[in-house]
mmCIF file of C-alpha atoms in Angstrom:
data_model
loop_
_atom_site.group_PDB
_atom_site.id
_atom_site.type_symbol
_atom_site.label_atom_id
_atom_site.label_comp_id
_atom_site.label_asym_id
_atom_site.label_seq_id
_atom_site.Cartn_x
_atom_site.Cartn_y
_atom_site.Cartn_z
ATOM 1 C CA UNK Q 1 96.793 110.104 96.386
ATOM 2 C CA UNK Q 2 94.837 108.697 99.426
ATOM 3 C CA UNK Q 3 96.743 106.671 101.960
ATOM 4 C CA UNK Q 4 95.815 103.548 102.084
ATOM 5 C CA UNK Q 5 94.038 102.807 105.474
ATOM 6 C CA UNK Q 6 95.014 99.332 107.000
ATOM 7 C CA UNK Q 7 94.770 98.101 110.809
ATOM 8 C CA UNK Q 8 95.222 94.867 112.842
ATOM 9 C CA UNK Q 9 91.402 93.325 114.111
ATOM 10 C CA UNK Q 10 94.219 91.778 117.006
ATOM 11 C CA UNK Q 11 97.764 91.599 118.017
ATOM 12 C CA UNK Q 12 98.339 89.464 120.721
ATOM 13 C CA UNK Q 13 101.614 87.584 121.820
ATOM 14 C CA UNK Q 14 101.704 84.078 122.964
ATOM 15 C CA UNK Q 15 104.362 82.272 123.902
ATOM 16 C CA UNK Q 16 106.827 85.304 123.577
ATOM 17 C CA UNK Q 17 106.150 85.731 120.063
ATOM 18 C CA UNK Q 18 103.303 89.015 118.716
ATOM 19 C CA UNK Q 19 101.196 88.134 115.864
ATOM 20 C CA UNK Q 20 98.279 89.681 114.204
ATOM 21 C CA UNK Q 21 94.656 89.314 112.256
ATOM 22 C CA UNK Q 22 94.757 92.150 110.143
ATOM 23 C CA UNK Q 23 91.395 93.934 109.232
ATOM 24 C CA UNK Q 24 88.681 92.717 106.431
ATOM 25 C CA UNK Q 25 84.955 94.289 105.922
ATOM 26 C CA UNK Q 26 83.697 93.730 109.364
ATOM 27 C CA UNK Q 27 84.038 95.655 112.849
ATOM 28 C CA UNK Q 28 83.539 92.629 114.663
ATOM 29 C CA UNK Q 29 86.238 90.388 116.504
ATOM 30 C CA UNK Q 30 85.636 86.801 117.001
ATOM 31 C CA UNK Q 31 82.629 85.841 114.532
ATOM 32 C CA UNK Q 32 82.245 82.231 114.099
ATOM 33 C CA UNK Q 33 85.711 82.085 116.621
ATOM 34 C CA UNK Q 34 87.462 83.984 114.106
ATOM 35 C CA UNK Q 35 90.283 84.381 117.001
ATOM 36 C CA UNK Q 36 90.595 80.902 118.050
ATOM 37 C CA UNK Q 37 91.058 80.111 114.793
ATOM 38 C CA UNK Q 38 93.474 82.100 113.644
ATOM 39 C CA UNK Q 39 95.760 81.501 116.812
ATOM 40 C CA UNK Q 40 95.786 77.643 115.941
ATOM 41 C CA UNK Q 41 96.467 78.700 112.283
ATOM 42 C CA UNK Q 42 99.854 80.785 113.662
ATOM 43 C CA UNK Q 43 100.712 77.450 115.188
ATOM 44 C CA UNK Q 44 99.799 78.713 118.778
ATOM 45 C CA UNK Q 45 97.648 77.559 121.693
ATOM 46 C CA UNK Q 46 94.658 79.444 123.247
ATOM 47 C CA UNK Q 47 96.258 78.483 126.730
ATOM 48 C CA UNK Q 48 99.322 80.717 125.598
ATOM 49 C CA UNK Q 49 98.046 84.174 124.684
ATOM 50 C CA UNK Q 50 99.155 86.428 127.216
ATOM 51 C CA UNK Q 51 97.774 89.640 126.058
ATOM 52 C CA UNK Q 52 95.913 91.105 123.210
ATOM 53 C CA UNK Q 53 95.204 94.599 121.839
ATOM 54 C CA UNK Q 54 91.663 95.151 120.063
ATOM 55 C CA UNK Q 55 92.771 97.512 116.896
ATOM 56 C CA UNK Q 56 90.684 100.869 116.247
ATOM 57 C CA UNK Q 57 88.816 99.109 113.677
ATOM 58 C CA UNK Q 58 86.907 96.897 116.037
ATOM 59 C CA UNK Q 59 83.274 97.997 117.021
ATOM 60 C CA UNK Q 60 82.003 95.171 118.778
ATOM 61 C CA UNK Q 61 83.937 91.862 120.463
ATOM 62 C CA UNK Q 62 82.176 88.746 119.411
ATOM 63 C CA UNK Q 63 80.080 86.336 122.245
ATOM 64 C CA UNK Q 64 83.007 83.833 123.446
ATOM 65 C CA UNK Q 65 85.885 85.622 121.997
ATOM 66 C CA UNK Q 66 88.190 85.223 124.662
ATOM 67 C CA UNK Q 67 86.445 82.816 126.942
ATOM 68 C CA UNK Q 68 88.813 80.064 128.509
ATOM 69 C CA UNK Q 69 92.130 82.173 127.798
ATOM 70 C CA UNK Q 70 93.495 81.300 130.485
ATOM 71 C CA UNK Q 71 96.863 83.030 131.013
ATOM 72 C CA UNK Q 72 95.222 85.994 129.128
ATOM 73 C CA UNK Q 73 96.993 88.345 131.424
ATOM 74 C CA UNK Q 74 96.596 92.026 129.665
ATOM 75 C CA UNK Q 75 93.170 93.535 127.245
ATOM 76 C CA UNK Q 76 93.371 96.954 126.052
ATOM 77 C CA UNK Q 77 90.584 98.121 124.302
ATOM 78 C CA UNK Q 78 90.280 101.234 121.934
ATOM 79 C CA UNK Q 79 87.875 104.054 122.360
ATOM 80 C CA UNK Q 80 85.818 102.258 119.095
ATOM 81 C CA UNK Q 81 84.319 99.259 121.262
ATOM 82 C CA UNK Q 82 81.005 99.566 122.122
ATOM 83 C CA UNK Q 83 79.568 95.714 122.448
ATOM 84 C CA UNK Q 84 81.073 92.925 124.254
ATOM 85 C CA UNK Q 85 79.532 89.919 124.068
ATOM 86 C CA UNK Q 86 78.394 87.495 126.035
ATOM 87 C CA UNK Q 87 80.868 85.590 127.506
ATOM 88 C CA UNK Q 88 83.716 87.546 125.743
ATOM 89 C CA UNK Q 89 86.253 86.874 128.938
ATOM 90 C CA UNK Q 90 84.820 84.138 130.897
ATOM 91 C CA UNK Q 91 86.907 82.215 132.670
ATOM 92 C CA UNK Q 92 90.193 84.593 131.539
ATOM 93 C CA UNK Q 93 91.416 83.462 134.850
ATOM 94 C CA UNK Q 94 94.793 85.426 135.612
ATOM 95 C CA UNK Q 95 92.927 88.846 133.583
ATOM 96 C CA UNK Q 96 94.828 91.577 135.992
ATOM 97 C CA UNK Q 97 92.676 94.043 135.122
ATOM 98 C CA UNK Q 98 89.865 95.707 132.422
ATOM 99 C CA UNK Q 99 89.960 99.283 131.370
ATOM 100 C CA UNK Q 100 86.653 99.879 129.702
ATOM 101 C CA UNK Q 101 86.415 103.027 126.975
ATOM 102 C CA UNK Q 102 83.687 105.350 126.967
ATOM 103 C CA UNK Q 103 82.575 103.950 123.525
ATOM 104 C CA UNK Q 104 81.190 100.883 125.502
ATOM 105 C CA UNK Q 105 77.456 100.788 126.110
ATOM 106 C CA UNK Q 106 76.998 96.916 125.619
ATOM 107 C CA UNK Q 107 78.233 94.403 128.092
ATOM 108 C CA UNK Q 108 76.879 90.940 128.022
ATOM 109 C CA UNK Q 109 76.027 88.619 130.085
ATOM 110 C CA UNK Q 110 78.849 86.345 131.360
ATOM 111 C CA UNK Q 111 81.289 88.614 129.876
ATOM 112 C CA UNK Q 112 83.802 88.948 132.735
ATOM 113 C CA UNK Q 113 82.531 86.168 134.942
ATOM 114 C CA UNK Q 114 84.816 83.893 136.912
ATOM 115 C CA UNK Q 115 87.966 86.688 135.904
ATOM 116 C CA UNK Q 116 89.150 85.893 139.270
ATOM 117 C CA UNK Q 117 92.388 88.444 139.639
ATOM 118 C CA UNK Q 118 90.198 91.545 138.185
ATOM 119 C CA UNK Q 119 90.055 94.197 141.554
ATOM 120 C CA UNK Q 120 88.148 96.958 140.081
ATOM 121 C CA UNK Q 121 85.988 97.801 137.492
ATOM 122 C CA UNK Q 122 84.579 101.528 136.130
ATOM 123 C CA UNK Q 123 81.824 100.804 134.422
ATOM 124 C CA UNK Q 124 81.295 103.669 131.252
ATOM 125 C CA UNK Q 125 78.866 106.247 131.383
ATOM 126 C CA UNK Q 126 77.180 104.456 127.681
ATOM 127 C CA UNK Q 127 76.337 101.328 129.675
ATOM 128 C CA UNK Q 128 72.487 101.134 131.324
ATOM 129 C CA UNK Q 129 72.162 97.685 131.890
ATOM 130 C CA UNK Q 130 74.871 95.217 133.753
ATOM 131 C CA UNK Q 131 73.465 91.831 132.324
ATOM 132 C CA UNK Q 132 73.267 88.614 134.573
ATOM 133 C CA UNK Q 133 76.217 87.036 135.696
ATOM 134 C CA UNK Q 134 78.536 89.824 133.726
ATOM 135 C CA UNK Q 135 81.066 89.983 136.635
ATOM 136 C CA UNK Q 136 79.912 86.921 138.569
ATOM 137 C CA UNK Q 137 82.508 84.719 140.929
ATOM 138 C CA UNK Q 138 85.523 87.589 140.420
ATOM 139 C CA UNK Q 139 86.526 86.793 143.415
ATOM 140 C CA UNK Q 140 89.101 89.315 143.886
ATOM 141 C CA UNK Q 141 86.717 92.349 142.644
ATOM 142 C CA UNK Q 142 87.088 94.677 145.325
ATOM 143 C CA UNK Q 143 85.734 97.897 143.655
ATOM 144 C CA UNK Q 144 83.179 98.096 141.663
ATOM 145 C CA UNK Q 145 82.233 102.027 140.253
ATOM 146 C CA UNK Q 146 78.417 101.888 138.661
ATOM 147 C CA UNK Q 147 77.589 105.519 136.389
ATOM 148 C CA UNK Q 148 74.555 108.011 136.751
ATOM 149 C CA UNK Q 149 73.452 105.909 133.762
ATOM 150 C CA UNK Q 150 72.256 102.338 135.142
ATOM 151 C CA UNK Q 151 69.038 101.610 135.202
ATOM 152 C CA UNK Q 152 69.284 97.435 135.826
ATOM 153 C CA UNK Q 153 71.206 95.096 137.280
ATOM 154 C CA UNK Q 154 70.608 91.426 136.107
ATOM 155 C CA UNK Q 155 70.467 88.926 138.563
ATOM 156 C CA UNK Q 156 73.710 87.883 140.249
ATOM 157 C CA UNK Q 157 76.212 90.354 138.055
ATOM 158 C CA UNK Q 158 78.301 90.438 141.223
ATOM 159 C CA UNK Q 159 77.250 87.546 143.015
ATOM 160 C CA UNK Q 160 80.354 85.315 144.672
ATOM 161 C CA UNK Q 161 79.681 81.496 144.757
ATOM 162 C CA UNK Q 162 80.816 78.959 147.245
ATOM 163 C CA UNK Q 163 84.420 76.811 145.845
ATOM 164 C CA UNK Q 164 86.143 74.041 147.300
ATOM 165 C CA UNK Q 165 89.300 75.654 145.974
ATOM 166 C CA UNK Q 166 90.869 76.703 149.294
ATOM 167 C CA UNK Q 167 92.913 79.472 147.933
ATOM 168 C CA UNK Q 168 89.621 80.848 146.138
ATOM 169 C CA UNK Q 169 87.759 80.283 149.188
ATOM 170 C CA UNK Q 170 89.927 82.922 150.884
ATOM 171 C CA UNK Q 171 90.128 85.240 148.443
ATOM 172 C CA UNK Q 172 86.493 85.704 148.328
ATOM 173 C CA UNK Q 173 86.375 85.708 151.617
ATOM 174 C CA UNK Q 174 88.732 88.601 152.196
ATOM 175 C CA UNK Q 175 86.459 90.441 149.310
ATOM 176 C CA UNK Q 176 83.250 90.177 150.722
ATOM 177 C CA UNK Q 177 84.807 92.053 153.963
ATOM 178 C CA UNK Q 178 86.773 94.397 152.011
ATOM 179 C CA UNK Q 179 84.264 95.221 148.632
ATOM 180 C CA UNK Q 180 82.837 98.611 148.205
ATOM 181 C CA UNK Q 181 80.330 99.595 145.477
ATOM 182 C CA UNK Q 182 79.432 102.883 143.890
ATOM 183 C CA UNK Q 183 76.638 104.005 142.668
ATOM 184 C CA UNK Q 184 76.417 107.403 140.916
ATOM 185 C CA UNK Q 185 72.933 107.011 139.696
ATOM 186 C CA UNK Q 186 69.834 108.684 141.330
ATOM 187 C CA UNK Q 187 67.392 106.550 140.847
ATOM 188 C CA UNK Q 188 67.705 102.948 142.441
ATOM 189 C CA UNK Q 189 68.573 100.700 139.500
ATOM 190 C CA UNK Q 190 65.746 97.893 138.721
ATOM 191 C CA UNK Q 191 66.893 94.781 140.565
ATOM 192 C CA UNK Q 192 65.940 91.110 139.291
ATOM 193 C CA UNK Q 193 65.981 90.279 143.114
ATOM 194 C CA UNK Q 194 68.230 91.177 146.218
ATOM 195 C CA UNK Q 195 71.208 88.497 144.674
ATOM 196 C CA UNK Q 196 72.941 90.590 142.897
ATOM 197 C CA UNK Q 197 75.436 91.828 145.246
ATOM 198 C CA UNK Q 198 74.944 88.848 147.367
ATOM 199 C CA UNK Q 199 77.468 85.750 148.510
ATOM 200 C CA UNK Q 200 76.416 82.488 148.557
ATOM 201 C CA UNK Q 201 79.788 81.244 150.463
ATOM 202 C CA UNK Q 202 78.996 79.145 153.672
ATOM 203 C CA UNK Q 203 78.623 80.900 156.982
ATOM 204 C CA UNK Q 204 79.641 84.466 154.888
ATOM 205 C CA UNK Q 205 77.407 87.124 154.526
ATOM 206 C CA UNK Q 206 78.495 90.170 151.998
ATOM 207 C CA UNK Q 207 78.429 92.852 154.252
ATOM 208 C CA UNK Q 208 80.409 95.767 152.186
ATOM 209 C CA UNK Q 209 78.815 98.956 151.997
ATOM 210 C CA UNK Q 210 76.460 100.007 148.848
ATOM 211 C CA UNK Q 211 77.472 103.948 148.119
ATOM 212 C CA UNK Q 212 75.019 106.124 146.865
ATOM 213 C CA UNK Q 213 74.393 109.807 145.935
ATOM 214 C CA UNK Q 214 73.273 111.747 149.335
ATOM 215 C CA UNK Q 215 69.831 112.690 148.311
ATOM 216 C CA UNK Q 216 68.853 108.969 147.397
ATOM 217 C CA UNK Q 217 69.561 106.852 150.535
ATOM 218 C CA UNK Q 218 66.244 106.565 151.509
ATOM 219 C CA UNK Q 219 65.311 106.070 148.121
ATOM 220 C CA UNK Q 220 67.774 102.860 147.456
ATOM 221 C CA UNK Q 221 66.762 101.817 151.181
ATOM 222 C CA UNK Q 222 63.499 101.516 150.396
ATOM 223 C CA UNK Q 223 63.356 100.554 146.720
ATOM 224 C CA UNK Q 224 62.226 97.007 145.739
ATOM 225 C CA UNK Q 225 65.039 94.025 146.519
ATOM 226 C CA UNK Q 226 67.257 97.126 147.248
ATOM 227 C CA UNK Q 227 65.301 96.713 150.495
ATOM 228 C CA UNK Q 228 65.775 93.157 150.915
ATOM 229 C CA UNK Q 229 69.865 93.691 151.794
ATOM 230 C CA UNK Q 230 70.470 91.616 154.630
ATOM 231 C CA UNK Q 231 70.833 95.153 155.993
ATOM 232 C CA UNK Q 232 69.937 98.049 154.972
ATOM 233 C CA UNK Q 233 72.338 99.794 156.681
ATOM 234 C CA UNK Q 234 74.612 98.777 154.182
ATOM 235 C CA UNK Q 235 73.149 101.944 151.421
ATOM 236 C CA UNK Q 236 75.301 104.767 152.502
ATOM 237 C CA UNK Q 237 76.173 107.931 151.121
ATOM 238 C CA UNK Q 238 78.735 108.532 149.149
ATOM 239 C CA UNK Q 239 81.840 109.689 150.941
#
């Protein structure tokens, strides 16, 4: 006889108790906030998931999924995701980190932005385009690892934005001196404009290095927008 084949869409705890959405026809999480509400159906608050596991049936995570989980603390995605949405972790605010699979070659716009405790990101080898705003205001994204495979970078994917917040104020500070990016493709990625990478805090320029491959410095240095650094200096090789 064939064994049956079952698998939970999500199992997530919040407050100290694990609960699950088990499987149906689709392979996507968080249609028509499918997670939202399911959590308030289990009697629990969005405000209290603390981490969640996408099962292996899950292709692609829905726009808005997760956004405004705020003590989401832990993600781990299977090697089956390939699309997340747009806005899929906004505003997870206390997010400690993102592993992303090789399976992804989607990432929408929004989809990590304002993730404020996130300090590095891989981006998979699948994934061409970083969309606008994907990882903007992460203010404590310190390393950011771009594949052979970009070809764009949407307008301010890694832009940091002024706050009143003093705490936030001095984290982003303390990022924009100690960020580094690399970049494994050979051809300079298309650029919207020269923001992308930029900081729009007062009196704070982003002056981190940009790492290249060696045989395209001159290349990035003198590609449109990539050109338009505040200094070009800042295109290096790669160590």
């Amino acid at each position: 006889e064939a064994i049956p084949y079952s698998c939970s869409k999500l199992v997530y705890t919040a407050d100290g108790n694990t609960y699950s959405i088990d499987c149906d026809n689709t392979t996507v999480l968080g249609e028509n906030y499918e997670v939202t509400r399911n959590i308030s159906n289990n009697g629990t608050r969005v405000s209290a998931v603390t981490d969640a596991t996408i099962g292996t049936c899950v292709e692609s995570i829905y726009p808005n999924t997760f956004n405004r989980f705020t003590n989401l603390s832990s993600v781990t995605l299977t090697e089956n995701v390939t699309t997340i949405g747009a806005g899929a972790f906004d505003q997870c605010y206390n997010l400690l980190g993102i592993t992303l699979p090789q399976s992804v070659t989607t990432i929408g716009e929004h989809a990590f932005e304002t993730c404020t405790h996130i300090s590095a990101v891989t981006i998979p080898n699948g994934v061409s385009r970083i969309e606008t705003e994907a990882f903007q205001d992460c203010n404590r994204l310190k390393t950011i690892i771009l594949p052979s495979t970009i070809t764009s970078i949407g307008q301010y994917a890694f832009t940091i934005q002024d706050t009143t917040d003093t705490t936030e104020k001095a984290a982003k500070k303390d990022t924009l001196s100690g960020r580094s990016v690399y970049i494994y493709a050979t051809t300079p990625p298309a650029l919207s404009q020269a923001d992308v990478f930029e900081s729009n805090v007062p009196n704070v320029q982003a002056t981190y290095p940009i790492y290249v491959p060696p045989q395209s410095v001159e290349a990035y240095r003198t590609a449109e927008h990539w050109k338009d650094l505040n200094d070009v200096t800042r295109i290096q090789a790669m160590p």
